[in-house]
Short mmCIF file of C-alpha atoms in Angstrom, two decimals:
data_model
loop_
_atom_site.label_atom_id
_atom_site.label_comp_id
_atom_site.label_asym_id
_atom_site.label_seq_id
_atom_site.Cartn_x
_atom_site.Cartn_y
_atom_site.Cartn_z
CA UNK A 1 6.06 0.78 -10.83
CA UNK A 2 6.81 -2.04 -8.45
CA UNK A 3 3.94 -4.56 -7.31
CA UNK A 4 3.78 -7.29 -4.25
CA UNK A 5 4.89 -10.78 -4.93
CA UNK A 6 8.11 -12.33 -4.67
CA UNK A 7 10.07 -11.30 -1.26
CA UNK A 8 13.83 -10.64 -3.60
CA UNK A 9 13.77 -9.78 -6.90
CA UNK A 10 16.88 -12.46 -7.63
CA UNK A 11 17.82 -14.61 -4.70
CA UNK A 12 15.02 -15.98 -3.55
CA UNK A 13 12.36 -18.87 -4.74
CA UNK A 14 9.45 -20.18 -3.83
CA UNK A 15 9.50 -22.20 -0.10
CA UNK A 16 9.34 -25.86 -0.85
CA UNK A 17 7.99 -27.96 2.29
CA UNK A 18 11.46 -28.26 3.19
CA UNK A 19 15.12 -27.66 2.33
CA UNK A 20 15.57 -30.63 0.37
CA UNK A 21 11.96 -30.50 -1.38
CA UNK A 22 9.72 -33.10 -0.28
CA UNK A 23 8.57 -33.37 3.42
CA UNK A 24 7.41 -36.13 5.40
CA UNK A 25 5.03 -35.72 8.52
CA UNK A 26 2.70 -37.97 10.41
CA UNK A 27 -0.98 -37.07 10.27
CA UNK A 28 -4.00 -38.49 12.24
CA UNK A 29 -6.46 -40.12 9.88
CA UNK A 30 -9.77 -39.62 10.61
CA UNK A 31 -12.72 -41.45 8.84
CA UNK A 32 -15.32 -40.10 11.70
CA UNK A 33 -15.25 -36.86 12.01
CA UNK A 34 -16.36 -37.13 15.76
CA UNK A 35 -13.89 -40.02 17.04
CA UNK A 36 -10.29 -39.71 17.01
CA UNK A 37 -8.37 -41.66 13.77
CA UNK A 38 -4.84 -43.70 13.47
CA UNK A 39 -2.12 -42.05 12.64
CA UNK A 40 0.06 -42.08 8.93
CA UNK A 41 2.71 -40.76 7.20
CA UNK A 42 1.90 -38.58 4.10
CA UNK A 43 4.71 -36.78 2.29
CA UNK A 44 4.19 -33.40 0.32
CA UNK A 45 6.20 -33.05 -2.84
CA UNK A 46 8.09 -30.24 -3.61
CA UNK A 47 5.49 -29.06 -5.21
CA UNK A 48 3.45 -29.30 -2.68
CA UNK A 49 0.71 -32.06 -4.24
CA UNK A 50 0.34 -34.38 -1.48
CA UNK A 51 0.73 -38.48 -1.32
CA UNK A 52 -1.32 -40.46 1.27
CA UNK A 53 -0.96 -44.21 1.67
CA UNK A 54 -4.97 -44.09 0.38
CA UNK A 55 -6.62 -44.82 -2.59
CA UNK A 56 -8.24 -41.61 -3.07
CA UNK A 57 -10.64 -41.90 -5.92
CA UNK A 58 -12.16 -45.02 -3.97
CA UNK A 59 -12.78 -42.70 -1.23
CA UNK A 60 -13.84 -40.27 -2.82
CA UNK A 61 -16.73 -42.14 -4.40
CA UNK A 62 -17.27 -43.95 -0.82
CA UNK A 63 -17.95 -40.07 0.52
CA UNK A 64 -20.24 -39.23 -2.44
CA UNK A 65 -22.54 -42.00 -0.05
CA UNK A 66 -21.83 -40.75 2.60
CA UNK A 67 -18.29 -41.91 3.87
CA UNK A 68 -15.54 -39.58 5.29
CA UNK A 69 -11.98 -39.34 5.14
CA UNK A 70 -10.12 -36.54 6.66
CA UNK A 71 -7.07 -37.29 4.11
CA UNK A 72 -9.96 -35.82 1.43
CA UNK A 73 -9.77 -32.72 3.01
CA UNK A 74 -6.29 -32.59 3.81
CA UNK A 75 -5.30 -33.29 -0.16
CA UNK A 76 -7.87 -30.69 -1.70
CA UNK A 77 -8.16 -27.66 0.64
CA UNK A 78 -5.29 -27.65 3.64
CA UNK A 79 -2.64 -28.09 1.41
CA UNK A 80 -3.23 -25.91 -1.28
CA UNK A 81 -3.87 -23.13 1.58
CA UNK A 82 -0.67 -24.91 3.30
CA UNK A 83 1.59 -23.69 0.10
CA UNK A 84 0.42 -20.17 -0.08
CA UNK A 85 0.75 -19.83 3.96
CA UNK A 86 4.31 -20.67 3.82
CA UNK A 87 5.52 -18.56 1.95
CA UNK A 88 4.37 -15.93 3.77
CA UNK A 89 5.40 -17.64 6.51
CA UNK A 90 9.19 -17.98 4.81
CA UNK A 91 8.56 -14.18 3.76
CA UNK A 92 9.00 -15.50 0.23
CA UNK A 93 6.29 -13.43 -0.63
CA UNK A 94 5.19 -10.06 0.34
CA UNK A 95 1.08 -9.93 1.43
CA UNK A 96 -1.13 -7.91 -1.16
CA UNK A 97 -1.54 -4.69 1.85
CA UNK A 98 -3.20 -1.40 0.26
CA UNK A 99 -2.81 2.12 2.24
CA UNK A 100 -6.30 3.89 2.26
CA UNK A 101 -5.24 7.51 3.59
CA UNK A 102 -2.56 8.16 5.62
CA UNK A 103 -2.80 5.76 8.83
CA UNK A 104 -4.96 2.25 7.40
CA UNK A 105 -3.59 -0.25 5.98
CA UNK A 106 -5.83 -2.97 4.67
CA UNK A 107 -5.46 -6.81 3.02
CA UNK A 108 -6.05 -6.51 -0.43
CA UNK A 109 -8.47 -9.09 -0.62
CA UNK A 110 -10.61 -9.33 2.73
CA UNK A 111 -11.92 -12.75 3.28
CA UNK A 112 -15.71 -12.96 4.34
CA UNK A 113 -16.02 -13.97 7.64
CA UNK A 114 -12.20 -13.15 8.84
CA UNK A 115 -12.13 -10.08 10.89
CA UNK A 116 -10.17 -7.84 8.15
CA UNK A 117 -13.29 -8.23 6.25
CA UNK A 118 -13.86 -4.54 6.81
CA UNK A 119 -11.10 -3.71 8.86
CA UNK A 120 -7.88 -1.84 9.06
CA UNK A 121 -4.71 -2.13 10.38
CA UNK A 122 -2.62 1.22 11.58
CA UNK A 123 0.64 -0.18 10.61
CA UNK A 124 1.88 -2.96 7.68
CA UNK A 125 3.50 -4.90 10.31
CA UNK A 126 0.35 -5.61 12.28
CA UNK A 127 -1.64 -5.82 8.42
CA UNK A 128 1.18 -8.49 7.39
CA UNK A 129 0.91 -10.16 11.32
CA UNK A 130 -2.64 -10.72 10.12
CA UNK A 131 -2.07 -12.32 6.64
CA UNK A 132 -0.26 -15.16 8.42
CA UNK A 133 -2.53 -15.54 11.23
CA UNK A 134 -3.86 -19.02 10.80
CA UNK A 135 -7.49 -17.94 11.85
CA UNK A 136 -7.30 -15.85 8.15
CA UNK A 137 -6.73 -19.14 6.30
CA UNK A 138 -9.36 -20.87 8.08
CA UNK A 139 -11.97 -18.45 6.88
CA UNK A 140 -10.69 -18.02 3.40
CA UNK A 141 -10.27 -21.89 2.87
CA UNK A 142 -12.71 -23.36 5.30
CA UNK A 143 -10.64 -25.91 6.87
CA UNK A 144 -9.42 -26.96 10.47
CA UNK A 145 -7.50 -24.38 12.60
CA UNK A 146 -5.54 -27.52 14.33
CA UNK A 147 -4.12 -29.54 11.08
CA UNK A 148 -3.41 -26.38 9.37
CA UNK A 149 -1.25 -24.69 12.38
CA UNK A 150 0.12 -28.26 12.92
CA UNK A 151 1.75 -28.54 9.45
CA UNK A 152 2.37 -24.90 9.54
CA UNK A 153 4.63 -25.30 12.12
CA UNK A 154 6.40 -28.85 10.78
CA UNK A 155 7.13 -26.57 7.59
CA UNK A 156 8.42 -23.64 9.76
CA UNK A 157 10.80 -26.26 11.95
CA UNK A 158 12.18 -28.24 8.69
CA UNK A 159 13.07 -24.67 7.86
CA UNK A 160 14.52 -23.48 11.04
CA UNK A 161 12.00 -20.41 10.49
CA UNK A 162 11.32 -18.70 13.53
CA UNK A 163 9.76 -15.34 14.75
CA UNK A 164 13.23 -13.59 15.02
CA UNK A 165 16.20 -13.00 12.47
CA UNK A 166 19.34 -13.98 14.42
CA UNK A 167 22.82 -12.76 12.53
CA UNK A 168 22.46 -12.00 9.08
CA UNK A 169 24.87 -9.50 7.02
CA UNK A 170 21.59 -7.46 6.20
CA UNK A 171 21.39 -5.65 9.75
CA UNK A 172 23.94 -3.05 8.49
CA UNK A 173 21.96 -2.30 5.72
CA UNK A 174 19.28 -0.97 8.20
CA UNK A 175 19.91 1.89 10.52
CA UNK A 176 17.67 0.84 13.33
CA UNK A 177 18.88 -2.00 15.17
CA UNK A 178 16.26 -4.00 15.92
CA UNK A 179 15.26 -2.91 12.31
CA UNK A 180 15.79 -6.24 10.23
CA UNK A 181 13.77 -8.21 12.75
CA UNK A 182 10.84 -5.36 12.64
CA UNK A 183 10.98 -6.03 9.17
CA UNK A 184 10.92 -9.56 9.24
CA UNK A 185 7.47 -9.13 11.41
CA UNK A 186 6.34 -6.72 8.30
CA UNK A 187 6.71 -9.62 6.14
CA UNK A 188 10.14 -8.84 4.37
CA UNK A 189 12.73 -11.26 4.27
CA UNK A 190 17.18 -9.78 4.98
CA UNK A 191 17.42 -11.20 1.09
CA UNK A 192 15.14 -8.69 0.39
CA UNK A 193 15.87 -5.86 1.98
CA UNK A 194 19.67 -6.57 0.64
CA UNK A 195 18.03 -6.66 -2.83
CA UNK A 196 16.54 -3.41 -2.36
CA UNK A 197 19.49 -1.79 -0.95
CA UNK A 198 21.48 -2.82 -3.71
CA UNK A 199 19.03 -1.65 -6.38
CA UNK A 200 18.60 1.59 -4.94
CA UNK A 201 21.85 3.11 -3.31
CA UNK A 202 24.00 0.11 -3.37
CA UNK A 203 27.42 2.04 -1.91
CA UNK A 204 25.28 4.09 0.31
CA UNK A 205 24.26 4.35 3.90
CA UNK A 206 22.07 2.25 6.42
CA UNK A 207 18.75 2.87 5.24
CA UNK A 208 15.62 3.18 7.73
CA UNK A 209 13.16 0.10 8.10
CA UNK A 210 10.27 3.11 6.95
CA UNK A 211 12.11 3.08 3.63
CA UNK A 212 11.93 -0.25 3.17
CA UNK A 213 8.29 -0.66 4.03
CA UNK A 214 7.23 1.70 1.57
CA UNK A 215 9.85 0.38 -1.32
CA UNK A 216 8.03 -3.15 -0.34
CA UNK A 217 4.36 -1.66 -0.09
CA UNK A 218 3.39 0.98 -1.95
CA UNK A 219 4.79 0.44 -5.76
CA UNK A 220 7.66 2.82 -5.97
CA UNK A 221 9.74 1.00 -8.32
CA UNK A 222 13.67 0.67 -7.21
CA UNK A 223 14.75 2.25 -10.39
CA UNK A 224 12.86 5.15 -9.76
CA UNK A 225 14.02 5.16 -5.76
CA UNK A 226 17.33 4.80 -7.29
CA UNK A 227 16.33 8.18 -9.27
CA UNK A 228 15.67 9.73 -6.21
CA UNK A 229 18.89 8.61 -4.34
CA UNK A 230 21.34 10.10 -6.88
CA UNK A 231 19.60 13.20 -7.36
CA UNK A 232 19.72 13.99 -3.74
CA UNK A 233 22.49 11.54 -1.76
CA UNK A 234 19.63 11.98 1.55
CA UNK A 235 18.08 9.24 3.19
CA UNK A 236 15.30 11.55 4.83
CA UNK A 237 14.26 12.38 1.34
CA UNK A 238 14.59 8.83 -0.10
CA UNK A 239 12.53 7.87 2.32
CA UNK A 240 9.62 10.53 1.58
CA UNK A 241 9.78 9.74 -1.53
CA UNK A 242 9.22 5.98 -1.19
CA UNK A 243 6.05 7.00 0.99
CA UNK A 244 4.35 9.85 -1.00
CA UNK A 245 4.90 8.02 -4.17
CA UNK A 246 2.20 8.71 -6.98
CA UNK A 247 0.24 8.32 -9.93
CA UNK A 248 2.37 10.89 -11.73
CA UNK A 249 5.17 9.59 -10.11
CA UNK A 250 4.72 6.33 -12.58
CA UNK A 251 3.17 8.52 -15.57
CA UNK A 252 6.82 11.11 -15.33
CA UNK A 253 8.98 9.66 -13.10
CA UNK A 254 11.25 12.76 -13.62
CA UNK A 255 8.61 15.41 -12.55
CA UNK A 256 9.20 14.87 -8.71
CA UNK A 257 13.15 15.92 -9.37
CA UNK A 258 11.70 18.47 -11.41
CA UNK A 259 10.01 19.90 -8.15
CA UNK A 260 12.89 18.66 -5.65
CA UNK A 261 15.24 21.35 -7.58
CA UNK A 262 13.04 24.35 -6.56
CA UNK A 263 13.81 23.14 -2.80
CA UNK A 264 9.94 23.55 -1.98
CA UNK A 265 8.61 22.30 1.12
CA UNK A 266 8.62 18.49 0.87
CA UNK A 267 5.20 18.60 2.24
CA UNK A 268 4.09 21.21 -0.55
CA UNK A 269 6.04 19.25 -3.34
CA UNK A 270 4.07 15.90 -1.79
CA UNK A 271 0.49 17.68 -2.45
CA UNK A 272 1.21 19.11 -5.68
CA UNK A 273 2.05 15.44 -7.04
CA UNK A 274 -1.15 14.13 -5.80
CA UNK A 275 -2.92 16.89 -7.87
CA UNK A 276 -1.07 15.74 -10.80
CA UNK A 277 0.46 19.21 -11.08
CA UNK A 278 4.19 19.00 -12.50
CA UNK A 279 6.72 22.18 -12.66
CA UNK A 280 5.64 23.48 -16.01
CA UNK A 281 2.04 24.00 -14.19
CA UNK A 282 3.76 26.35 -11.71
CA UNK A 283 6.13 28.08 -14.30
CA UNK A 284 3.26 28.85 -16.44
CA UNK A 285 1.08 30.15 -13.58
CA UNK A 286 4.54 32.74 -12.38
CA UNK A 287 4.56 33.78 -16.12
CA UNK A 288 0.76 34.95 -16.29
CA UNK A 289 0.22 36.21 -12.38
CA UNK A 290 4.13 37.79 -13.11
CA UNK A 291 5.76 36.08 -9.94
CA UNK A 292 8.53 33.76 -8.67
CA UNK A 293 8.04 30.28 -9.78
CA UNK A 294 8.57 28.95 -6.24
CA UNK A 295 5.29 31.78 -4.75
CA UNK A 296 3.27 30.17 -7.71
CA UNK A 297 4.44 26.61 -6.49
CA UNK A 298 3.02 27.47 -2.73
CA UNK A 299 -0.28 28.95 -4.20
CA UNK A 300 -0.77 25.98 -6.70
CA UNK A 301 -0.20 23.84 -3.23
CA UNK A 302 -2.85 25.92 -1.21
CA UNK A 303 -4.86 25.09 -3.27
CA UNK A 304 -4.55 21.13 -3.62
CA UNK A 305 -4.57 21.15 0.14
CA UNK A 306 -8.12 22.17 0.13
CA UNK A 307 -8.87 19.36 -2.46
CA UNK A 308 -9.08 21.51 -5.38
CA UNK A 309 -7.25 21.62 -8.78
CA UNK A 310 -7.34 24.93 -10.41
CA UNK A 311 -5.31 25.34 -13.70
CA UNK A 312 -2.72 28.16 -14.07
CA UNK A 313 -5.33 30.01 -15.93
CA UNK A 314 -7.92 30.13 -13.37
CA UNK A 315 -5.96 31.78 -10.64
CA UNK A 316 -4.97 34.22 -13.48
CA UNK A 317 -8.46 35.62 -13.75
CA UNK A 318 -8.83 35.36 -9.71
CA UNK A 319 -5.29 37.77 -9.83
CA UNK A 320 -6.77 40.06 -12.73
CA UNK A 321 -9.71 40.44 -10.50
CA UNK A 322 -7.79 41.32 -7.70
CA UNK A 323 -7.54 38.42 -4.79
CA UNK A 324 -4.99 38.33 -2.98
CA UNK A 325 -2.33 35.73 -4.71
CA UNK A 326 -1.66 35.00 -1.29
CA UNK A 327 -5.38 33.68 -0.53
CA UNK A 328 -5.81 29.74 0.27
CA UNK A 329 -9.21 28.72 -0.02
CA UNK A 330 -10.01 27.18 3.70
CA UNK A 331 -11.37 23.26 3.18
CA UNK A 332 -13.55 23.49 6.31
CA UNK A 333 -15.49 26.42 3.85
CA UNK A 334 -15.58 25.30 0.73
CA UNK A 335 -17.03 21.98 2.60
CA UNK A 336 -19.79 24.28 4.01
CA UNK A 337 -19.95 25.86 0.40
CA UNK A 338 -20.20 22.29 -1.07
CA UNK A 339 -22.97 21.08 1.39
CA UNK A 340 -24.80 24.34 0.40
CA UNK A 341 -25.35 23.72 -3.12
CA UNK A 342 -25.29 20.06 -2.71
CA UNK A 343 -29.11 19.57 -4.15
CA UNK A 344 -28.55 21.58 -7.38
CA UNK A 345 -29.26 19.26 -10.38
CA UNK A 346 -26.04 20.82 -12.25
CA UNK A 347 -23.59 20.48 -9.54
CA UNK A 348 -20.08 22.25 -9.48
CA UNK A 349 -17.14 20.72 -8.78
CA UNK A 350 -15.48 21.55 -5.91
CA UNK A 351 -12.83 23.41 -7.67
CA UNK A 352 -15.47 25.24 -9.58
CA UNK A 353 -16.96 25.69 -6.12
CA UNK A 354 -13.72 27.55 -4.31
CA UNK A 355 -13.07 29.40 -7.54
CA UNK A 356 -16.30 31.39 -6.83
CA UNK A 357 -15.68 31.52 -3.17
CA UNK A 358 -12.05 32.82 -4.09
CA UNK A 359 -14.37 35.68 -6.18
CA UNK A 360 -17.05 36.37 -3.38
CA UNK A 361 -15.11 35.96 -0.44
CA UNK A 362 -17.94 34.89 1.51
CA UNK A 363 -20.09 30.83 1.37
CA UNK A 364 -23.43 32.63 1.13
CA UNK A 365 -22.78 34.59 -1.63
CA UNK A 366 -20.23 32.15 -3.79
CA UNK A 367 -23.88 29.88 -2.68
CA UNK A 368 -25.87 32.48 -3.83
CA UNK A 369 -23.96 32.54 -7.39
CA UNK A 370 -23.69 28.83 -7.89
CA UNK A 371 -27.04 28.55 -7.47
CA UNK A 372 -27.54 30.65 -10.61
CA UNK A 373 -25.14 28.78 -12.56
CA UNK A 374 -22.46 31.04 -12.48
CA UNK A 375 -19.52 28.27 -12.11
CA UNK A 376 -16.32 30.15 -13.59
CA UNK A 377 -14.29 32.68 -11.57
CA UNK A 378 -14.96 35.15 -14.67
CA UNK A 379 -18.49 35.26 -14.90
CA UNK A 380 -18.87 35.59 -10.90
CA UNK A 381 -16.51 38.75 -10.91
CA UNK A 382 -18.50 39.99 -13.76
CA UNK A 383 -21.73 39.52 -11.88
CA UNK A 384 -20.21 41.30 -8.72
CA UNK A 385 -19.52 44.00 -10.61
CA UNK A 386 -22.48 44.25 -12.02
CA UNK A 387 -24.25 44.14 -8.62
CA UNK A 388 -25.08 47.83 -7.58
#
């Protein structure tokens, strides 16, 4: 579906160094890099290369023995990290963030020796604070904290970029008010999120700033939001959607309104995607257990919530052998169950695993049957009946 990279889709470009293109700033020159230097002009291009009143080949060989030249520096590492910093800072482009779980959100390239190597962030705002923070560029390009934040901020003032919105006809396309400037911390631009809007529901309703951070973050494509928002004309579920998107999601993008027009539980519909089970799954399990296609749906869910992916046909043989169809194997057991066998050289999976508890009703015995090799719901209600 979608992926990070430009802010808008259409009406936005790159951020030159300033409106018109080129900028020109004074620098200090140093050629110690213990005593302070004289000060120059240099002027970046628009495309960012950078012209210095030096010959810089000459220097260049003159550091080779031994010389210095801050310019050097400035030319081949602060300005190519310059570029790439503003347009984040210009929200021209969205940071690379990836969502591990439900509540960390991580760069998705860590730089060695910056303190996201490693670490999470419990929102994107405070993940996207961090991909601007000048201390990240110093570690990922190695160069000086002051010059960097100095022409940082002589690119953010030629702009007029600053850490607020002010007026801009996007704020009623977000229902929060302050929305549009929480956004703008998050790394979106009002171009953007007027983009989106218009992509997705473009006569509809204020949408909420959680919408647009998962349109912008987690690959939900706004054709397939769009989907979403004409099938069901609510923001609450637009908005789920845009956060629980999945892999089948972008392999069928029609099985989620598949499941949305059984009216399950969004939170059961949101678990059966991630097992990668689509309606036909459930209306084949109601037509061999011979119930409703919406119980099936629930007991197909049950079971993804405990991490495990039975097929319609394995919760037929747990029926014919007489568990409850209302049984939900508990994760906290089947954990215990999987610990249990953990050394066996044949492991089972841990569907496999609550299959057999499903049969035994109890860890030590499901154990106790695994440990034979008795993996298939089948064969362990065979064996139990077999058992005087």
């Amino acid at each position: 579906m979608g992926e990070a990279g430009l802010a808008s889709r259409e009406s936005l470009s790159l951020l030159t160094p300033s409106p018109d293109g080129p900028l020109t700033l004074v620098v200090e020159c140093r050629t110690d890099p213990r005593k302070r230097g004289d000060a120059h002009q240099i002027t970046f291009d628009v495309d960012w290369q950078v012209h210095t009143p030096h010959d810089l080949e000459a220097e260049r060989i003159a550091l080779a023995f031994g010389g210095y030249l801050s310019c050097i520096s400035l030319v081949d590492q602060v300005a190519p990290a310059l570029a790439e910093l503003a347009q984040l800072i210009g929200r021209r482009r969205l940071p690379a963030l990836h969502r591990r779980g439900n509540q960390e959100w991580r760069l998705a390239l860590p730089v060695v020796g910056c303190r996201c190597e490693g670490k999470s962030f419990r929102t994107p705002e405070l993940a996207a604070f961090h991909a601007r923070d000048i201390r990240h560029w110093v570690a990922q390009y190695g160069v000086s904290a002051r010059v960097l934040a100095h022409l940082a901020e002589d690119v953010a003032r030629a702009h007029g970029i600053t850490e607020w919105v002010g007026s801009h006809p996007a704020r009623s396309l977000v229902r929060e008010g302050s929305g549009l400037d929480d956004l703008w911390q998050a790394g979106l631009h009002p171009e953007y999120v007027a983009d989106v809007h218009q992509a997705v529901w473009c006569d509809g309703p204020p949408l909420p700033t959680r919408f647009y951070l998962g349109a912008a973050y987690l690959g939900a494509s706004c054709d397939w939001l769009a989907a979403i928002a004409r099938a069901t004309f609510d923001v609450d579920v637009l908005t789920w959607a845009a956060w629980t998107v999945c892999d089948l999601d972008r392999t069928d993008p029609d099985a989620r309104l598949q499941w949305l027009g059984l009216r399950l539980p969004l939170r059961d519909i949101a678990v059966l995607m991630s097992g990668g089970y689509t309606r036909a799954s459930a209306e084949q399990l109601a037509e061999v257990t011979h119930q409703d296609v919406t119980r099936a749906a629930s007991q197909l869910a049950g079971w993804q919530a405990a991490g495990c992916t039975p097929g319609p046909g394995d919760l037929a043989v747990l029926s014919r052998a007489g568990v409850d169809p209302w049984y939900r194997p508990s994760p906290r057991a089947v954990d215990r169950l999987m610990a249990d066998v953990a050394g066996l050289r044949a492991a089972p999976t841990r569907t496999q695993a609550a299959l057999v508890l499903a049969v035994t009703q109890n860890v030590r015995s499901a154990a106790a049957l695994l440990r034979l090799g008795i993996f298939e719901p089948f064969a362990a209600n065979l064996t139990l009946e077999g058992t005087p």
